[in-house]
Amino acid sequence: MADREFIIQPYMATDTCAHSGAETEIPLPPATHAQSIASPINLILISLLAILAYYRLRPTPALAISKPPPPIVFRTFTPPLLKPYNGENNMPVYLAVNGKVFDVSSGRNFYGPGGPYENFAGRDASRGLACGSFDDDMLTKDLEGPLDDLKGLGEEEMEAMKGWEERFNEKYLVVGNLVAVGDKDASQRVP
């Protein structure tokens, strides 16, 4: 066998005999020849690898941080000062129960314009909530006069009002207290 020389060409091998000089082509088995890197499956795999690398290494945009809401300062309200906080003109929705003013803006669908409790927005809602009535006659007509002293309410109605106050305390932020116009605390209010 020492006198034979093999020349390998793609897919074929040539056997040359040293004594006779005759060349014989011998087919190679399929596993012995080299495949091109440009085969369709390799191109697909390289493309997928490039796409995955892109999505993994691409820069992500910075998250936009929304502007925080303005701070709410606890303050003393009188009925005329509370009236504009009825949800109109992009104002927050406040209402008072038993002398506490609550920011009910998160419940704007109920307490804001068009909601079932909209007549309580910007007002003292104590008597209306105690009686379970949405009528305007449950609200104090004279905003410059004294606050509703809740006289004439029975024990059951007072319990109902306390239940509403507890519910508001659990769900909404207390932003102030409600005093009558001319009360000594009204002159000490924070602007």
JSON list of C-alpha atoms in Angstrom, two decimals:
[
{"chain": "A", "resi": 1, "resn": "MET", "atom": "CA", "xyz": [0.00, 0.00, 0.00]},
{"chain": "A", "resi": 2, "resn": "ALA", "atom": "CA", "xyz": [2.99, 2.29, 0.32]},
{"chain": "A", "resi": 3, "resn": "ASP", "atom": "CA", "xyz": [3.13, 2.77, -3.41]},
{"chain": "A", "resi": 4, "resn": "ARG", "atom": "CA", "xyz": [-0.40, 4.24, -3.68]},
{"chain": "A", "resi": 5, "resn": "GLU", "atom": "CA", "xyz": [-1.16, 7.95, -3.46]},
{"chain": "A", "resi": 6, "resn": "PHE", "atom": "CA", "xyz": [-4.66, 9.37, -2.65]},
{"chain": "A", "resi": 7, "resn": "ILE", "atom": "CA", "xyz": [-5.77, 12.77, -3.94]},
{"chain": "A", "resi": 8, "resn": "ILE", "atom": "CA", "xyz": [-8.94, 13.98, -2.24]},
{"chain": "A", "resi": 9, "resn": "GLN", "atom": "CA", "xyz": [-11.33, 16.12, -4.24]},
{"chain": "A", "resi": 10, "resn": "PRO", "atom": "CA", "xyz": [-14.78, 17.10, -3.06]},
{"chain": "A", "resi": 11, "resn": "TYR", "atom": "CA", "xyz": [-17.02, 14.05, -2.90]},
{"chain": "A", "resi": 12, "resn": "MET", "atom": "CA", "xyz": [-14.45, 11.90, -4.77]},
{"chain": "A", "resi": 13, "resn": "ALA", "atom": "CA", "xyz": [-11.02, 10.43, -4.07]},
{"chain": "A", "resi": 14, "resn": "THR", "atom": "CA", "xyz": [-8.57, 9.50, -6.82]},
{"chain": "A", "resi": 15, "resn": "ASP", "atom": "CA", "xyz": [-6.38, 6.46, -6.36]},
{"chain": "A", "resi": 16, "resn": "THR", "atom": "CA", "xyz": [-3.22, 6.41, -8.51]},
{"chain": "A", "resi": 17, "resn": "CYS", "atom": "CA", "xyz": [-1.22, 3.24, -8.76]},
{"chain": "A", "resi": 18, "resn": "ALA", "atom": "CA", "xyz": [2.55, 3.91, -8.78]},
{"chain": "A", "resi": 19, "resn": "HIS", "atom": "CA", "xyz": [3.41, 0.87, -11.00]},
{"chain": "A", "resi": 20, "resn": "SER", "atom": "CA", "xyz": [0.75, 1.18, -13.66]},
{"chain": "A", "resi": 21, "resn": "GLY", "atom": "CA", "xyz": [-0.08, 4.93, -13.42]},
{"chain": "A", "resi": 22, "resn": "ALA", "atom": "CA", "xyz": [-3.82, 4.20, -13.70]},
{"chain": "A", "resi": 23, "resn": "GLU", "atom": "CA", "xyz": [-6.17, 6.48, -11.80]},
{"chain": "A", "resi": 24, "resn": "THR", "atom": "CA", "xyz": [-9.32, 5.19, -10.25]},
{"chain": "A", "resi": 25, "resn": "GLU", "atom": "CA", "xyz": [-12.01, 7.43, -8.71]},
{"chain": "A", "resi": 26, "resn": "ILE", "atom": "CA", "xyz": [-13.44, 6.19, -5.47]},
{"chain": "A", "resi": 27, "resn": "PRO", "atom": "CA", "xyz": [-16.62, 7.85, -4.14]},
{"chain": "A", "resi": 28, "resn": "LEU", "atom": "CA", "xyz": [-16.28, 9.04, -0.51]},
{"chain": "A", "resi": 29, "resn": "PRO", "atom": "CA", "xyz": [-18.99, 8.34, 2.04]},
{"chain": "A", "resi": 30, "resn": "PRO", "atom": "CA", "xyz": [-21.22, 11.40, 2.73]},
{"chain": "A", "resi": 31, "resn": "ALA", "atom": "CA", "xyz": [-19.92, 11.94, 6.31]},
{"chain": "A", "resi": 32, "resn": "THR", "atom": "CA", "xyz": [-16.35, 12.52, 5.20]},
{"chain": "A", "resi": 33, "resn": "HIS", "atom": "CA", "xyz": [-16.88, 15.66, 3.13]},
{"chain": "A", "resi": 34, "resn": "ALA", "atom": "CA", "xyz": [-17.05, 19.16, 4.66]},
{"chain": "A", "resi": 35, "resn": "GLN", "atom": "CA", "xyz": [-20.33, 21.14, 4.46]},
{"chain": "A", "resi": 36, "resn": "SER", "atom": "CA", "xyz": [-20.37, 24.83, 3.65]},
{"chain": "A", "resi": 37, "resn": "ILE", "atom": "CA", "xyz": [-21.27, 27.20, 6.54]},
{"chain": "A", "resi": 38, "resn": "ALA", "atom": "CA", "xyz": [-23.80, 28.84, 4.23]},
{"chain": "A", "resi": 39, "resn": "SER", "atom": "CA", "xyz": [-26.32, 26.00, 4.40]},
{"chain": "A", "resi": 40, "resn": "PRO", "atom": "CA", "xyz": [-29.96, 27.10, 4.97]},
{"chain": "A", "resi": 41, "resn": "ILE", "atom": "CA", "xyz": [-30.19, 25.67, 8.51]},
{"chain": "A", "resi": 42, "resn": "ASN", "atom": "CA", "xyz": [-26.97, 27.40, 9.56]},
{"chain": "A", "resi": 43, "resn": "LEU", "atom": "CA", "xyz": [-28.19, 30.70, 8.16]},
{"chain": "A", "resi": 44, "resn": "ILE", "atom": "CA", "xyz": [-31.47, 30.36, 10.08]},
{"chain": "A", "resi": 45, "resn": "LEU", "atom": "CA", "xyz": [-29.65, 29.51, 13.33]},
{"chain": "A", "resi": 46, "resn": "ILE", "atom": "CA", "xyz": [-27.21, 32.41, 12.92]},
{"chain": "A", "resi": 47, "resn": "SER", "atom": "CA", "xyz": [-30.12, 34.77, 12.22]},
{"chain": "A", "resi": 48, "resn": "LEU", "atom": "CA", "xyz": [-31.99, 33.58, 15.35]},
{"chain": "A", "resi": 49, "resn": "LEU", "atom": "CA", "xyz": [-28.84, 33.98, 17.43]},
{"chain": "A", "resi": 50, "resn": "ALA", "atom": "CA", "xyz": [-28.37, 37.53, 16.14]},
{"chain": "A", "resi": 51, "resn": "ILE", "atom": "CA", "xyz": [-32.00, 38.43, 16.88]},
{"chain": "A", "resi": 52, "resn": "LEU", "atom": "CA", "xyz": [-31.80, 37.00, 20.41]},
{"chain": "A", "resi": 53, "resn": "ALA", "atom": "CA", "xyz": [-28.53, 38.84, 21.05]},
{"chain": "A", "resi": 54, "resn": "TYR", "atom": "CA", "xyz": [-30.10, 42.08, 19.82]},
{"chain": "A", "resi": 55, "resn": "TYR", "atom": "CA", "xyz": [-33.15, 41.78, 22.09]},
{"chain": "A", "resi": 56, "resn": "ARG", "atom": "CA", "xyz": [-31.00, 40.79, 25.04]},
{"chain": "A", "resi": 57, "resn": "LEU", "atom": "CA", "xyz": [-28.37, 43.51, 24.64]},
{"chain": "A", "resi": 58, "resn": "ARG", "atom": "CA", "xyz": [-30.36, 46.42, 23.21]},
{"chain": "A", "resi": 59, "resn": "PRO", "atom": "CA", "xyz": [-30.62, 49.47, 25.45]},
{"chain": "A", "resi": 60, "resn": "THR", "atom": "CA", "xyz": [-33.94, 49.93, 27.19]},
{"chain": "A", "resi": 61, "resn": "PRO", "atom": "CA", "xyz": [-35.51, 53.38, 27.34]},
{"chain": "A", "resi": 62, "resn": "ALA", "atom": "CA", "xyz": [-35.52, 55.03, 30.74]},
{"chain": "A", "resi": 63, "resn": "LEU", "atom": "CA", "xyz": [-38.83, 54.76, 32.57]},
{"chain": "A", "resi": 64, "resn": "ALA", "atom": "CA", "xyz": [-40.68, 58.03, 32.79]},
{"chain": "A", "resi": 65, "resn": "ILE", "atom": "CA", "xyz": [-41.55, 58.89, 36.35]},
{"chain": "A", "resi": 66, "resn": "SER", "atom": "CA", "xyz": [-44.84, 60.66, 36.60]},
{"chain": "A", "resi": 67, "resn": "LYS", "atom": "CA", "xyz": [-45.08, 63.92, 38.47]},
{"chain": "A", "resi": 68, "resn": "PRO", "atom": "CA", "xyz": [-46.27, 63.29, 42.04]},
{"chain": "A", "resi": 69, "resn": "PRO", "atom": "CA", "xyz": [-49.50, 64.91, 43.13]},
{"chain": "A", "resi": 70, "resn": "PRO", "atom": "CA", "xyz": [-49.13, 68.16, 45.03]},
{"chain": "A", "resi": 71, "resn": "PRO", "atom": "CA", "xyz": [-48.89, 67.72, 48.79]},
{"chain": "A", "resi": 72, "resn": "ILE", "atom": "CA", "xyz": [-52.11, 68.11, 50.72]},
{"chain": "A", "resi": 73, "resn": "VAL", "atom": "CA", "xyz": [-51.89, 70.37, 53.74]},
{"chain": "A", "resi": 74, "resn": "PHE", "atom": "CA", "xyz": [-54.27, 69.83, 56.64]},
{"chain": "A", "resi": 75, "resn": "ARG", "atom": "CA", "xyz": [-56.30, 73.00, 56.94]},
{"chain": "A", "resi": 76, "resn": "THR", "atom": "CA", "xyz": [-59.40, 74.50, 58.42]},
{"chain": "A", "resi": 77, "resn": "PHE", "atom": "CA", "xyz": [-62.32, 75.02, 56.04]},
{"chain": "A", "resi": 78, "resn": "THR", "atom": "CA", "xyz": [-65.43, 77.11, 56.32]},
{"chain": "A", "resi": 79, "resn": "PRO", "atom": "CA", "xyz": [-68.47, 76.20, 54.18]},
{"chain": "A", "resi": 80, "resn": "PRO", "atom": "CA", "xyz": [-67.71, 78.91, 51.57]},
{"chain": "A", "resi": 81, "resn": "LEU", "atom": "CA", "xyz": [-64.06, 77.74, 51.35]},
{"chain": "A", "resi": 82, "resn": "LEU", "atom": "CA", "xyz": [-65.16, 74.11, 50.97]},
{"chain": "A", "resi": 83, "resn": "LYS", "atom": "CA", "xyz": [-67.74, 74.82, 48.23]},
{"chain": "A", "resi": 84, "resn": "PRO", "atom": "CA", "xyz": [-65.25, 75.06, 45.27]},
{"chain": "A", "resi": 85, "resn": "TYR", "atom": "CA", "xyz": [-63.91, 71.55, 46.04]},
{"chain": "A", "resi": 86, "resn": "ASN", "atom": "CA", "xyz": [-66.78, 69.88, 44.17]},
{"chain": "A", "resi": 87, "resn": "GLY", "atom": "CA", "xyz": [-64.77, 68.27, 41.36]},
{"chain": "A", "resi": 88, "resn": "GLU", "atom": "CA", "xyz": [-65.57, 70.88, 38.73]},
{"chain": "A", "resi": 89, "resn": "ASN", "atom": "CA", "xyz": [-62.82, 72.79, 36.88]},
{"chain": "A", "resi": 90, "resn": "ASN", "atom": "CA", "xyz": [-60.22, 70.11, 37.69]},
{"chain": "A", "resi": 91, "resn": "MET", "atom": "CA", "xyz": [-60.59, 70.71, 41.42]},
{"chain": "A", "resi": 92, "resn": "PRO", "atom": "CA", "xyz": [-60.36, 67.81, 43.89]},
{"chain": "A", "resi": 93, "resn": "VAL", "atom": "CA", "xyz": [-63.54, 66.47, 45.46]},
{"chain": "A", "resi": 94, "resn": "TYR", "atom": "CA", "xyz": [-63.88, 67.14, 49.19]},
{"chain": "A", "resi": 95, "resn": "LEU", "atom": "CA", "xyz": [-66.83, 66.61, 51.50]},
{"chain": "A", "resi": 96, "resn": "ALA", "atom": "CA", "xyz": [-67.30, 66.99, 55.23]},
{"chain": "A", "resi": 97, "resn": "VAL", "atom": "CA", "xyz": [-68.76, 64.50, 57.68]},
{"chain": "A", "resi": 98, "resn": "ASN", "atom": "CA", "xyz": [-69.15, 65.36, 61.35]},
{"chain": "A", "resi": 99, "resn": "GLY", "atom": "CA", "xyz": [-66.65, 68.22, 61.14]},
{"chain": "A", "resi": 100, "resn": "LYS", "atom": "CA", "xyz": [-63.93, 66.31, 59.23]},
{"chain": "A", "resi": 101, "resn": "VAL", "atom": "CA", "xyz": [-63.13, 67.19, 55.61]},
{"chain": "A", "resi": 102, "resn": "PHE", "atom": "CA", "xyz": [-62.27, 64.17, 53.43]},
{"chain": "A", "resi": 103, "resn": "ASP", "atom": "CA", "xyz": [-60.56, 64.10, 50.03]},
{"chain": "A", "resi": 104, "resn": "VAL", "atom": "CA", "xyz": [-62.85, 61.74, 48.11]},
{"chain": "A", "resi": 105, "resn": "SER", "atom": "CA", "xyz": [-61.26, 62.47, 44.71]},
{"chain": "A", "resi": 106, "resn": "SER", "atom": "CA", "xyz": [-60.44, 58.79, 44.23]},
{"chain": "A", "resi": 107, "resn": "GLY", "atom": "CA", "xyz": [-64.21, 58.18, 44.36]},
{"chain": "A", "resi": 108, "resn": "ARG", "atom": "CA", "xyz": [-64.93, 60.92, 41.80]},
{"chain": "A", "resi": 109, "resn": "ASN", "atom": "CA", "xyz": [-67.38, 58.60, 39.99]},
{"chain": "A", "resi": 110, "resn": "PHE", "atom": "CA", "xyz": [-69.59, 58.65, 43.12]},
{"chain": "A", "resi": 111, "resn": "TYR", "atom": "CA", "xyz": [-68.96, 62.09, 44.63]},
{"chain": "A", "resi": 112, "resn": "GLY", "atom": "CA", "xyz": [-67.91, 64.18, 41.63]},
{"chain": "A", "resi": 113, "resn": "PRO", "atom": "CA", "xyz": [-70.03, 65.77, 38.91]},
{"chain": "A", "resi": 114, "resn": "GLY", "atom": "CA", "xyz": [-72.59, 63.33, 37.53]},
{"chain": "A", "resi": 115, "resn": "GLY", "atom": "CA", "xyz": [-72.21, 60.86, 40.42]},
{"chain": "A", "resi": 116, "resn": "PRO", "atom": "CA", "xyz": [-75.05, 59.76, 42.72]},
{"chain": "A", "resi": 117, "resn": "TYR", "atom": "CA", "xyz": [-73.60, 61.69, 45.70]},
{"chain": "A", "resi": 118, "resn": "GLU", "atom": "CA", "xyz": [-72.59, 64.79, 43.71]},
{"chain": "A", "resi": 119, "resn": "ASN", "atom": "CA", "xyz": [-74.73, 67.16, 45.81]},
{"chain": "A", "resi": 120, "resn": "PHE", "atom": "CA", "xyz": [-72.49, 66.35, 48.83]},
{"chain": "A", "resi": 121, "resn": "ALA", "atom": "CA", "xyz": [-69.29, 67.41, 47.02]},
{"chain": "A", "resi": 122, "resn": "GLY", "atom": "CA", "xyz": [-67.85, 70.61, 48.52]},
{"chain": "A", "resi": 123, "resn": "ARG", "atom": "CA", "xyz": [-70.46, 70.52, 51.29]},
{"chain": "A", "resi": 124, "resn": "ASP", "atom": "CA", "xyz": [-71.17, 69.18, 54.77]},
{"chain": "A", "resi": 125, "resn": "ALA", "atom": "CA", "xyz": [-72.78, 65.80, 54.04]},
{"chain": "A", "resi": 126, "resn": "SER", "atom": "CA", "xyz": [-73.43, 64.79, 57.67]},
{"chain": "A", "resi": 127, "resn": "ARG", "atom": "CA", "xyz": [-77.24, 65.13, 57.74]},
{"chain": "A", "resi": 128, "resn": "GLY", "atom": "CA", "xyz": [-77.77, 63.68, 54.24]},
{"chain": "A", "resi": 129, "resn": "LEU", "atom": "CA", "xyz": [-75.63, 60.61, 54.96]},
{"chain": "A", "resi": 130, "resn": "ALA", "atom": "CA", "xyz": [-77.24, 60.15, 58.39]},
{"chain": "A", "resi": 131, "resn": "CYS", "atom": "CA", "xyz": [-80.74, 60.22, 56.87]},
{"chain": "A", "resi": 132, "resn": "GLY", "atom": "CA", "xyz": [-79.79, 58.31, 53.72]},
{"chain": "A", "resi": 133, "resn": "SER", "atom": "CA", "xyz": [-81.15, 61.16, 51.62]},
{"chain": "A", "resi": 134, "resn": "PHE", "atom": "CA", "xyz": [-79.59, 62.86, 48.60]},
{"chain": "A", "resi": 135, "resn": "ASP", "atom": "CA", "xyz": [-82.08, 65.74, 48.62]},
{"chain": "A", "resi": 136, "resn": "ASP", "atom": "CA", "xyz": [-80.81, 69.31, 48.56]},
{"chain": "A", "resi": 137, "resn": "ASP", "atom": "CA", "xyz": [-82.90, 70.14, 51.65]},
{"chain": "A", "resi": 138, "resn": "MET", "atom": "CA", "xyz": [-80.48, 67.96, 53.66]},
{"chain": "A", "resi": 139, "resn": "LEU", "atom": "CA", "xyz": [-77.73, 70.51, 52.96]},
{"chain": "A", "resi": 140, "resn": "THR", "atom": "CA", "xyz": [-77.20, 73.76, 54.86]},
{"chain": "A", "resi": 141, "resn": "LYS", "atom": "CA", "xyz": [-78.59, 76.59, 52.74]},
{"chain": "A", "resi": 142, "resn": "ASP", "atom": "CA", "xyz": [-76.76, 79.50, 54.39]},
{"chain": "A", "resi": 143, "resn": "LEU", "atom": "CA", "xyz": [-73.02, 78.88, 53.90]},
{"chain": "A", "resi": 144, "resn": "GLU", "atom": "CA", "xyz": [-72.20, 81.98, 55.98]},
{"chain": "A", "resi": 145, "resn": "GLY", "atom": "CA", "xyz": [-74.35, 80.85, 58.92]},
{"chain": "A", "resi": 146, "resn": "PRO", "atom": "CA", "xyz": [-73.69, 78.30, 61.66]},
{"chain": "A", "resi": 147, "resn": "LEU", "atom": "CA", "xyz": [-72.89, 74.67, 60.87]},
{"chain": "A", "resi": 148, "resn": "ASP", "atom": "CA", "xyz": [-75.63, 72.05, 61.05]},
{"chain": "A", "resi": 149, "resn": "ASP", "atom": "CA", "xyz": [-75.82, 70.97, 64.70]},
{"chain": "A", "resi": 150, "resn": "LEU", "atom": "CA", "xyz": [-77.60, 67.74, 63.64]},
{"chain": "A", "resi": 151, "resn": "LYS", "atom": "CA", "xyz": [-80.49, 68.39, 66.06]},
{"chain": "A", "resi": 152, "resn": "GLY", "atom": "CA", "xyz": [-83.55, 66.40, 65.26]},
{"chain": "A", "resi": 153, "resn": "LEU", "atom": "CA", "xyz": [-81.61, 63.26, 64.30]},
{"chain": "A", "resi": 154, "resn": "GLY", "atom": "CA", "xyz": [-82.49, 60.09, 66.14]},
{"chain": "A", "resi": 155, "resn": "GLU", "atom": "CA", "xyz": [-80.11, 57.58, 67.65]},
{"chain": "A", "resi": 156, "resn": "GLU", "atom": "CA", "xyz": [-80.33, 55.33, 64.58]},
{"chain": "A", "resi": 157, "resn": "GLU", "atom": "CA", "xyz": [-79.51, 58.20, 62.22]},
{"chain": "A", "resi": 158, "resn": "MET", "atom": "CA", "xyz": [-76.54, 59.26, 64.39]},
{"chain": "A", "resi": 159, "resn": "GLU", "atom": "CA", "xyz": [-75.25, 55.67, 64.23]},
{"chain": "A", "resi": 160, "resn": "ALA", "atom": "CA", "xyz": [-75.63, 55.70, 60.45]},
{"chain": "A", "resi": 161, "resn": "MET", "atom": "CA", "xyz": [-73.63, 58.95, 60.26]},
{"chain": "A", "resi": 162, "resn": "LYS", "atom": "CA", "xyz": [-70.89, 57.50, 62.53]},
{"chain": "A", "resi": 163, "resn": "GLY", "atom": "CA", "xyz": [-70.78, 54.44, 60.23]},
{"chain": "A", "resi": 164, "resn": "TRP", "atom": "CA", "xyz": [-70.23, 56.70, 57.22]},
{"chain": "A", "resi": 165, "resn": "GLU", "atom": "CA", "xyz": [-67.54, 58.62, 59.12]},
{"chain": "A", "resi": 166, "resn": "GLU", "atom": "CA", "xyz": [-65.73, 55.39, 59.99]},
{"chain": "A", "resi": 167, "resn": "ARG", "atom": "CA", "xyz": [-65.94, 54.23, 56.37]},
{"chain": "A", "resi": 168, "resn": "PHE", "atom": "CA", "xyz": [-64.51, 57.54, 55.14]},
{"chain": "A", "resi": 169, "resn": "ASN", "atom": "CA", "xyz": [-61.74, 57.40, 57.76]},
{"chain": "A", "resi": 170, "resn": "GLU", "atom": "CA", "xyz": [-60.71, 53.96, 56.48]},
{"chain": "A", "resi": 171, "resn": "LYS", "atom": "CA", "xyz": [-60.92, 54.79, 52.78]},
{"chain": "A", "resi": 172, "resn": "TYR", "atom": "CA", "xyz": [-60.09, 58.49, 52.31]},
{"chain": "A", "resi": 173, "resn": "LEU", "atom": "CA", "xyz": [-57.58, 61.03, 53.53]},
{"chain": "A", "resi": 174, "resn": "VAL", "atom": "CA", "xyz": [-58.68, 63.62, 56.10]},
{"chain": "A", "resi": 175, "resn": "VAL", "atom": "CA", "xyz": [-57.51, 66.97, 54.69]},
{"chain": "A", "resi": 176, "resn": "GLY", "atom": "CA", "xyz": [-58.94, 69.32, 57.28]},
{"chain": "A", "resi": 177, "resn": "ASN", "atom": "CA", "xyz": [-61.77, 70.20, 59.57]},
{"chain": "A", "resi": 178, "resn": "LEU", "atom": "CA", "xyz": [-64.93, 72.22, 59.00]},
{"chain": "A", "resi": 179, "resn": "VAL", "atom": "CA", "xyz": [-65.80, 75.24, 61.15]},
{"chain": "A", "resi": 180, "resn": "ALA", "atom": "CA", "xyz": [-68.39, 77.98, 60.83]},
{"chain": "A", "resi": 181, "resn": "VAL", "atom": "CA", "xyz": [-67.56, 81.35, 59.30]},
{"chain": "A", "resi": 182, "resn": "GLY", "atom": "CA", "xyz": [-66.49, 83.62, 62.15]},
{"chain": "A", "resi": 183, "resn": "ASP", "atom": "CA", "xyz": [-65.26, 80.72, 64.32]},
{"chain": "A", "resi": 184, "resn": "LYS", "atom": "CA", "xyz": [-61.95, 81.57, 66.02]},
{"chain": "A", "resi": 185, "resn": "ASP", "atom": "CA", "xyz": [-60.30, 78.58, 64.22]},
{"chain": "A", "resi": 186, "resn": "ALA", "atom": "CA", "xyz": [-61.45, 79.94, 60.83]},
{"chain": "A", "resi": 187, "resn": "SER", "atom": "CA", "xyz": [-59.11, 82.92, 61.15]},
{"chain": "A", "resi": 188, "resn": "GLN", "atom": "CA", "xyz": [-56.14, 80.60, 61.80]},
{"chain": "A", "resi": 189, "resn": "ARG", "atom": "CA", "xyz": [-56.56, 78.63, 58.59]},
{"chain": "A", "resi": 190, "resn": "VAL", "atom": "CA", "xyz": [-53.63, 77.82, 56.34]},
{"chain": "A", "resi": 191, "resn": "PRO", "atom": "CA", "xyz": [-54.06, 79.64, 52.99]}
]
